[in-house]
């Protein structure tokens, strides 16, 4: 079963616009990670946010975490065509060896 | 520093056959996790190997088995293949047991006919 649920399932924007993806989860977590996947290839780690953090930045990426609402958001600013990919959130419960992924958001950035 | 490499990249099998997928972990990593990703879905955890021992398993039947070797490379074996086993199989390496930041390989796409 998948704990994380990304929203929206698909998002299409123009280059230069911002893209916001949301993730909701069900149980308490140790950390939450975001990954990107290009066309059914391997996943690439983007950013990790711990349960005691509320916001984190990495380049054009901004991640927020609201543990009271069990939700996270990923903001990509000034999007580029190369950002076209599927984005997944993945949660980890304390002491668990596994990451639980959502179904992902498919982002298309049109040039 | 080499990344995670998986082989083969694509393969086609028929129902009932057996398959072995291979993974070389990133240099310096001692943990390997395997995930199954069906079309249009997120990856699902199969199991993790740490120091050559299974360190956690997801909701997969015993016909899914694995190995980790002293050089930290790993194999995933699936017996008695079923049509629903058709998926992208992803190997990920990390440092230390648990769900740390994962470095994924490009995957092995298995089609079962």
PDB file of C-alpha atoms in Angstrom:
ATOM      1  CA  UNK A   1       0.000   0.000   0.000  1.00  0.00           C
ATOM      2  CA  UNK A   2       1.145   3.545  -0.643  1.00  0.00           C
ATOM      3  CA  UNK A   3       0.972   6.075   2.129  1.00  0.00           C
ATOM      4  CA  UNK A   4       1.767   9.253   0.261  1.00  0.00           C
ATOM      5  CA  UNK A   5      -0.699  10.756  -2.144  1.00  0.00           C
ATOM      6  CA  UNK A   6       0.463  13.495  -4.474  1.00  0.00           C
ATOM      7  CA  UNK A   7      -1.831  16.145  -5.809  1.00  0.00           C
ATOM      8  CA  UNK A   8      -2.408  16.960  -8.606  1.00  0.00           C
ATOM      9  CA  UNK A   9      -1.832  13.747 -10.561  1.00  0.00           C
ATOM     10  CA  UNK A  10      -0.772  15.817 -13.566  1.00  0.00           C
ATOM     11  CA  UNK A  11       0.271  19.422 -14.018  1.00  0.00           C
ATOM     12  CA  UNK A  12       1.033  21.302 -17.222  1.00  0.00           C
ATOM     13  CA  UNK A  13       2.619  24.775 -17.116  1.00  0.00           C
ATOM     14  CA  UNK A  14       4.648  27.149 -19.281  1.00  0.00           C
ATOM     15  CA  UNK A  15       8.363  27.701 -18.893  1.00  0.00           C
ATOM     16  CA  UNK A  16       9.094  30.369 -16.319  1.00  0.00           C
ATOM     17  CA  UNK A  17       5.998  29.627 -14.235  1.00  0.00           C
ATOM     18  CA  UNK A  18       6.109  28.110 -10.774  1.00  0.00           C
ATOM     19  CA  UNK A  19       4.947  24.549 -10.151  1.00  0.00           C
ATOM     20  CA  UNK A  20       3.480  23.434  -6.838  1.00  0.00           C
ATOM     21  CA  UNK A  21       2.900  19.806  -5.949  1.00  0.00           C
ATOM     22  CA  UNK A  22       1.349  18.549  -2.746  1.00  0.00           C
ATOM     23  CA  UNK A  23       1.746  15.351  -0.797  1.00  0.00           C
ATOM     24  CA  UNK A  24      -0.436  13.995   1.978  1.00  0.00           C
ATOM     25  CA  UNK A  25       0.386  11.035   4.180  1.00  0.00           C
ATOM     26  CA  UNK A  26      -1.341   9.040   6.864  1.00  0.00           C
ATOM     27  CA  UNK A  27       0.964   8.146   9.744  1.00  0.00           C
ATOM     28  CA  UNK A  28       3.604   9.959  11.762  1.00  0.00           C
ATOM     29  CA  UNK A  29       6.926  10.187   9.994  1.00  0.00           C
ATOM     30  CA  UNK A  30      10.624  10.535  10.677  1.00  0.00           C
ATOM     31  CA  UNK A  31      11.354  12.376   7.450  1.00  0.00           C
ATOM     32  CA  UNK A  32       9.867  13.072   4.042  1.00  0.00           C
ATOM     33  CA  UNK A  33      11.794  13.048   0.796  1.00  0.00           C
ATOM     34  CA  UNK A  34      11.041  14.199  -2.740  1.00  0.00           C
ATOM     35  CA  UNK A  35      12.327  12.362  -5.803  1.00  0.00           C
ATOM     36  CA  UNK A  36      12.158  13.035  -9.528  1.00  0.00           C
ATOM     37  CA  UNK A  37      11.817  10.402 -12.254  1.00  0.00           C
ATOM     38  CA  UNK A  38      12.318  11.020 -15.945  1.00  0.00           C
ATOM     39  CA  UNK A  39      10.339   8.799 -18.347  1.00  0.00           C
ATOM     40  CA  UNK A  40      10.288   5.556 -16.357  1.00  0.00           C
ATOM     41  CA  UNK A  41      13.969   5.699 -15.491  1.00  0.00           C
ATOM     42  CA  UNK A  42      15.574   5.682 -12.067  1.00  0.00           C
ATOM     43  CA  UNK A  43      14.580   8.149  -9.401  1.00  0.00           C
ATOM     44  CA  UNK A  44      16.780  11.059  -8.390  1.00  0.00           C
ATOM     45  CA  UNK A  45      16.743  12.395  -4.850  1.00  0.00           C
ATOM     46  CA  UNK A  46      15.844  16.076  -4.637  1.00  0.00           C
ATOM     47  CA  UNK A  47      15.463  17.030  -1.008  1.00  0.00           C
ATOM     48  CA  UNK A  48      14.857  15.591   2.472  1.00  0.00           C
ATOM     49  CA  UNK A  49      12.974  17.365   5.214  1.00  0.00           C
ATOM     50  CA  UNK A  50      12.899  16.053   8.767  1.00  0.00           C
ATOM     51  CA  UNK A  51       9.799  15.944  10.918  1.00  0.00           C
ATOM     52  CA  UNK A  52      11.085  18.781  13.113  1.00  0.00           C
ATOM     53  CA  UNK A  53      11.678  21.078  10.127  1.00  0.00           C
ATOM     54  CA  UNK A  54       9.016  23.248   8.520  1.00  0.00           C
ATOM     55  CA  UNK A  55      10.716  24.527   5.376  1.00  0.00           C
ATOM     56  CA  UNK A  56      13.778  23.751   3.327  1.00  0.00           C
ATOM     57  CA  UNK A  57      15.318  25.230   0.189  1.00  0.00           C
ATOM     58  CA  UNK A  58      17.626  23.822  -2.450  1.00  0.00           C
ATOM     59  CA  UNK A  59      18.270  25.974  -5.499  1.00  0.00           C
ATOM     60  CA  UNK A  60      14.909  26.515  -7.220  1.00  0.00           C
ATOM     61  CA  UNK A  61      13.206  24.014  -4.920  1.00  0.00           C
ATOM     62  CA  UNK A  62      11.280  24.880  -1.793  1.00  0.00           C
ATOM     63  CA  UNK A  63       9.740  22.199   0.385  1.00  0.00           C
ATOM     64  CA  UNK A  64       7.387  22.730   3.285  1.00  0.00           C
ATOM     65  CA  UNK A  65       6.181  20.228   5.841  1.00  0.00           C
ATOM     66  CA  UNK A  66       3.130  20.509   8.082  1.00  0.00           C
ATOM     67  CA  UNK A  67       3.104  17.527  10.407  1.00  0.00           C
ATOM     68  CA  UNK A  68      -0.172  18.602  12.029  1.00  0.00           C
ATOM     69  CA  UNK A  69      -1.890  18.297   8.642  1.00  0.00           C
ATOM     70  CA  UNK A  70       0.320  15.412   7.527  1.00  0.00           C
ATOM     71  CA  UNK A  71       1.153  17.204   4.314  1.00  0.00           C
ATOM     72  CA  UNK A  72       4.083  18.569   2.343  1.00  0.00           C
ATOM     73  CA  UNK A  73       4.463  20.734  -0.709  1.00  0.00           C
ATOM     74  CA  UNK A  74       7.182  21.014  -3.324  1.00  0.00           C
ATOM     75  CA  UNK A  75       7.534  24.311  -5.151  1.00  0.00           C
ATOM     76  CA  UNK A  76       9.683  24.588  -8.250  1.00  0.00           C
ATOM     77  CA  UNK A  77      10.269  28.211  -9.170  1.00  0.00           C
ATOM     78  CA  UNK A  78      10.996  29.559 -12.658  1.00  0.00           C
ATOM     79  CA  UNK A  79      10.389  26.141 -14.226  1.00  0.00           C
ATOM     80  CA  UNK A  80      12.299  24.922 -17.272  1.00  0.00           C
ATOM     81  CA  UNK A  81      11.461  22.365 -19.945  1.00  0.00           C
ATOM     82  CA  UNK A  82      14.100  20.117 -18.345  1.00  0.00           C
ATOM     83  CA  UNK A  83      11.954  19.969 -15.178  1.00  0.00           C
ATOM     84  CA  UNK A  84       9.446  17.822 -17.090  1.00  0.00           C
ATOM     85  CA  UNK A  85       9.280  14.604 -15.069  1.00  0.00           C
ATOM     86  CA  UNK A  86       7.248  12.747 -12.462  1.00  0.00           C
ATOM     87  CA  UNK A  87       7.727  13.854  -8.874  1.00  0.00           C
ATOM     88  CA  UNK A  88       7.238  11.543  -5.916  1.00  0.00           C
ATOM     89  CA  UNK A  89       7.095  12.133  -2.212  1.00  0.00           C
ATOM     90  CA  UNK A  90       8.359   9.349   0.017  1.00  0.00           C
ATOM     91  CA  UNK A  91       7.896   9.010   3.741  1.00  0.00           C
ATOM     92  CA  UNK A  92       9.844   7.157   6.354  1.00  0.00           C
ATOM     93  CA  UNK A  93       8.559   6.182   9.758  1.00  0.00           C
ATOM     94  CA  UNK A  94      11.032   6.096  12.611  1.00  0.00           C
ATOM     95  CA  UNK A  95      12.938   2.818  12.762  1.00  0.00           C
ATOM     96  CA  UNK A  96      11.608   1.635   9.410  1.00  0.00           C
ATOM     97  CA  UNK A  97      13.915   0.450   6.681  1.00  0.00           C
ATOM     98  CA  UNK A  98      11.607   1.371   3.863  1.00  0.00           C
ATOM     99  CA  UNK A  99      10.464   4.482   2.062  1.00  0.00           C
ATOM    100  CA  UNK A 100       6.778   4.583   1.190  1.00  0.00           C
ATOM    101  CA  UNK A 101       6.163   6.378  -2.103  1.00  0.00           C
ATOM    102  CA  UNK A 102       3.056   8.045  -3.426  1.00  0.00           C
ATOM    103  CA  UNK A 103       1.771   7.677  -6.979  1.00  0.00           C
ATOM    104  CA  UNK A 104       3.483  10.855  -8.120  1.00  0.00           C
ATOM    105  CA  UNK A 105       2.675  14.060  -9.950  1.00  0.00           C
ATOM    106  CA  UNK A 106       3.465  14.180 -13.657  1.00  0.00           C
ATOM    107  CA  UNK A 107       4.773  17.654 -14.451  1.00  0.00           C
ATOM    108  CA  UNK A 108       4.979  18.924 -18.029  1.00  0.00           C
ATOM    109  CA  UNK A 109       6.763  22.222 -18.650  1.00  0.00           C
ATOM    110  CA  UNK A 110       6.008  23.566 -22.092  1.00  0.00           C
ATOM    111  CA  UNK A 111       8.701  25.661 -23.812  1.00  0.00           C
TER     112      UNK A 111
ATOM    113  CA  UNK B   1      32.522   7.711  -7.904  1.00  0.00           C
ATOM    114  CA  UNK B   2      30.338   5.233  -9.785  1.00  0.00           C
ATOM    115  CA  UNK B   3      26.584   5.245  -9.460  1.00  0.00           C
ATOM    116  CA  UNK B   4      24.170   2.339  -9.170  1.00  0.00           C
ATOM    117  CA  UNK B   5      24.151   0.052 -12.180  1.00  0.00           C
ATOM    118  CA  UNK B   6      21.507  -2.530 -12.972  1.00  0.00           C
ATOM    119  CA  UNK B   7      21.359  -5.337 -15.489  1.00  0.00           C
ATOM    120  CA  UNK B   8      19.701  -6.281 -17.687  1.00  0.00           C
ATOM    121  CA  UNK B   9      17.892  -3.092 -18.707  1.00  0.00           C
ATOM    122  CA  UNK B  10      15.042  -4.918 -20.431  1.00  0.00           C
ATOM    123  CA  UNK B  11      13.938  -8.521 -20.500  1.00  0.00           C
ATOM    124  CA  UNK B  12      10.956 -10.583 -21.552  1.00  0.00           C
ATOM    125  CA  UNK B  13       9.931 -13.790 -19.810  1.00  0.00           C
ATOM    126  CA  UNK B  14       6.949 -16.094 -19.909  1.00  0.00           C
ATOM    127  CA  UNK B  15       4.700 -17.097 -17.030  1.00  0.00           C
ATOM    128  CA  UNK B  16       6.238 -19.671 -14.732  1.00  0.00           C
ATOM    129  CA  UNK B  17       9.824 -18.815 -15.615  1.00  0.00           C
ATOM    130  CA  UNK B  18      12.423 -17.484 -13.198  1.00  0.00           C
ATOM    131  CA  UNK B  19      14.404 -14.264 -13.451  1.00  0.00           C
ATOM    132  CA  UNK B  20      17.518 -12.833 -11.813  1.00  0.00           C
ATOM    133  CA  UNK B  21      18.181  -9.108 -11.773  1.00  0.00           C
ATOM    134  CA  UNK B  22      21.529  -7.662 -10.754  1.00  0.00           C
ATOM    135  CA  UNK B  23      22.626  -4.467  -9.085  1.00  0.00           C
ATOM    136  CA  UNK B  24      25.971  -2.887  -8.288  1.00  0.00           C
ATOM    137  CA  UNK B  25      25.741  -0.353  -5.501  1.00  0.00           C
ATOM    138  CA  UNK B  26      27.329   3.074  -5.499  1.00  0.00           C
ATOM    139  CA  UNK B  27      30.892   3.153  -4.258  1.00  0.00           C
ATOM    140  CA  UNK B  28      30.940   3.571  -0.457  1.00  0.00           C
ATOM    141  CA  UNK B  29      27.357   2.365   0.042  1.00  0.00           C
ATOM    142  CA  UNK B  30      26.715  -0.803   2.051  1.00  0.00           C
ATOM    143  CA  UNK B  31      22.934  -1.107   1.813  1.00  0.00           C
ATOM    144  CA  UNK B  32      20.783  -2.128  -1.123  1.00  0.00           C
ATOM    145  CA  UNK B  33      17.012  -1.812  -1.396  1.00  0.00           C
ATOM    146  CA  UNK B  34      14.802  -3.189  -4.149  1.00  0.00           C
ATOM    147  CA  UNK B  35      11.577  -1.593  -5.314  1.00  0.00           C
ATOM    148  CA  UNK B  36       8.920  -2.656  -7.823  1.00  0.00           C
ATOM    149  CA  UNK B  37       7.230   0.049  -9.878  1.00  0.00           C
ATOM    150  CA  UNK B  38       4.160  -0.871 -11.894  1.00  0.00           C
ATOM    151  CA  UNK B  39       3.144   1.385 -14.762  1.00  0.00           C
ATOM    152  CA  UNK B  40       1.661   4.646 -13.508  1.00  0.00           C
ATOM    153  CA  UNK B  41       2.373   3.843  -9.866  1.00  0.00           C
ATOM    154  CA  UNK B  42       4.995   4.792  -7.323  1.00  0.00           C
ATOM    155  CA  UNK B  43       7.748   2.368  -6.328  1.00  0.00           C
ATOM    156  CA  UNK B  44       6.834  -0.301  -3.772  1.00  0.00           C
ATOM    157  CA  UNK B  45       9.398  -1.636  -1.321  1.00  0.00           C
ATOM    158  CA  UNK B  46      10.348  -5.283  -1.838  1.00  0.00           C
ATOM    159  CA  UNK B  47      13.224  -5.711   0.633  1.00  0.00           C
ATOM    160  CA  UNK B  48      16.476  -4.278   1.881  1.00  0.00           C
ATOM    161  CA  UNK B  49      19.871  -5.898   2.386  1.00  0.00           C
ATOM    162  CA  UNK B  50      22.421  -4.605   4.857  1.00  0.00           C
ATOM    163  CA  UNK B  51      25.725  -6.347   5.457  1.00  0.00           C
ATOM    164  CA  UNK B  52      24.553  -9.361   3.445  1.00  0.00           C
ATOM    165  CA  UNK B  53      21.458  -9.909   5.593  1.00  0.00           C
ATOM    166  CA  UNK B  54      17.839  -9.131   4.769  1.00  0.00           C
ATOM    167  CA  UNK B  55      16.913  -6.069   6.785  1.00  0.00           C
ATOM    168  CA  UNK B  56      13.192  -5.692   6.245  1.00  0.00           C
ATOM    169  CA  UNK B  57      10.708  -6.896   3.675  1.00  0.00           C
ATOM    170  CA  UNK B  58       7.616  -5.443   2.087  1.00  0.00           C
ATOM    171  CA  UNK B  59       4.378  -7.179   1.208  1.00  0.00           C
ATOM    172  CA  UNK B  60       5.794  -9.522  -1.430  1.00  0.00           C
ATOM    173  CA  UNK B  61       5.494 -13.328  -1.535  1.00  0.00           C
ATOM    174  CA  UNK B  62       8.451 -15.647  -0.814  1.00  0.00           C
ATOM    175  CA  UNK B  63       9.007 -16.255  -4.526  1.00  0.00           C
ATOM    176  CA  UNK B  64      10.714 -12.848  -4.423  1.00  0.00           C
ATOM    177  CA  UNK B  65      14.132 -13.441  -2.895  1.00  0.00           C
ATOM    178  CA  UNK B  66      17.449 -11.674  -2.832  1.00  0.00           C
ATOM    179  CA  UNK B  67      21.101 -11.783  -2.020  1.00  0.00           C
ATOM    180  CA  UNK B  68      23.767  -9.301  -1.130  1.00  0.00           C
ATOM    181  CA  UNK B  69      27.407 -10.102  -1.751  1.00  0.00           C
ATOM    182  CA  UNK B  70      30.514  -9.063   0.216  1.00  0.00           C
ATOM    183  CA  UNK B  71      31.170  -6.260  -2.287  1.00  0.00           C
ATOM    184  CA  UNK B  72      27.615  -4.997  -1.518  1.00  0.00           C
ATOM    185  CA  UNK B  73      26.261  -5.825  -4.955  1.00  0.00           C
ATOM    186  CA  UNK B  74      22.904  -7.568  -4.954  1.00  0.00           C
ATOM    187  CA  UNK B  75      20.570  -9.860  -6.848  1.00  0.00           C
ATOM    188  CA  UNK B  76      16.797 -10.030  -6.968  1.00  0.00           C
ATOM    189  CA  UNK B  77      15.331 -13.399  -7.905  1.00  0.00           C
ATOM    190  CA  UNK B  78      11.717 -13.965  -8.815  1.00  0.00           C
ATOM    191  CA  UNK B  79      10.427 -17.515  -9.265  1.00  0.00           C
ATOM    192  CA  UNK B  80       7.238 -18.724 -10.925  1.00  0.00           C
ATOM    193  CA  UNK B  81       6.687 -15.461 -12.749  1.00  0.00           C
ATOM    194  CA  UNK B  82       3.157 -14.121 -13.035  1.00  0.00           C
ATOM    195  CA  UNK B  83       1.760 -11.575 -15.473  1.00  0.00           C
ATOM    196  CA  UNK B  84       1.436  -9.028 -12.637  1.00  0.00           C
ATOM    197  CA  UNK B  85       5.186  -9.188 -12.073  1.00  0.00           C
ATOM    198  CA  UNK B  86       5.600  -7.071 -15.199  1.00  0.00           C
ATOM    199  CA  UNK B  87       7.117  -3.859 -13.874  1.00  0.00           C
ATOM    200  CA  UNK B  88      10.206  -1.709 -13.568  1.00  0.00           C
ATOM    201  CA  UNK B  89      12.476  -3.116 -10.870  1.00  0.00           C
ATOM    202  CA  UNK B  90      14.570  -0.477  -9.179  1.00  0.00           C
ATOM    203  CA  UNK B  91      17.648  -1.029  -7.095  1.00  0.00           C
ATOM    204  CA  UNK B  92      18.789   1.697  -4.715  1.00  0.00           C
ATOM    205  CA  UNK B  93      21.868   1.902  -2.572  1.00  0.00           C
ATOM    206  CA  UNK B  94      22.494   3.899   0.576  1.00  0.00           C
ATOM    207  CA  UNK B  95      24.851   4.164   3.478  1.00  0.00           C
ATOM    208  CA  UNK B  96      23.683   2.401   6.618  1.00  0.00           C
ATOM    209  CA  UNK B  97      20.545   0.470   7.428  1.00  0.00           C
ATOM    210  CA  UNK B  98      17.187   2.173   7.388  1.00  0.00           C
ATOM    211  CA  UNK B  99      15.448   4.509   4.997  1.00  0.00           C
ATOM    212  CA  UNK B 100      18.141   7.028   4.252  1.00  0.00           C
ATOM    213  CA  UNK B 101      18.626   9.008   1.061  1.00  0.00           C
ATOM    214  CA  UNK B 102      18.564   6.492  -1.766  1.00  0.00           C
ATOM    215  CA  UNK B 103      20.638   6.489  -4.937  1.00  0.00           C
ATOM    216  CA  UNK B 104      18.685   4.644  -7.605  1.00  0.00           C
ATOM    217  CA  UNK B 105      19.794   2.745 -10.645  1.00  0.00           C
ATOM    218  CA  UNK B 106      18.037   3.151 -13.992  1.00  0.00           C
ATOM    219  CA  UNK B 107      16.000   0.004 -13.435  1.00  0.00           C
ATOM    220  CA  UNK B 108      15.327  -3.305 -15.123  1.00  0.00           C
ATOM    221  CA  UNK B 109      12.091  -3.443 -17.085  1.00  0.00           C
ATOM    222  CA  UNK B 110      10.564  -6.914 -16.907  1.00  0.00           C
ATOM    223  CA  UNK B 111       7.747  -7.984 -19.183  1.00  0.00           C
ATOM    224  CA  UNK B 112       6.003 -11.281 -18.420  1.00  0.00           C
ATOM    225  CA  UNK B 113       3.973 -12.780 -21.262  1.00  0.00           C
TER     226      UNK B 113
END
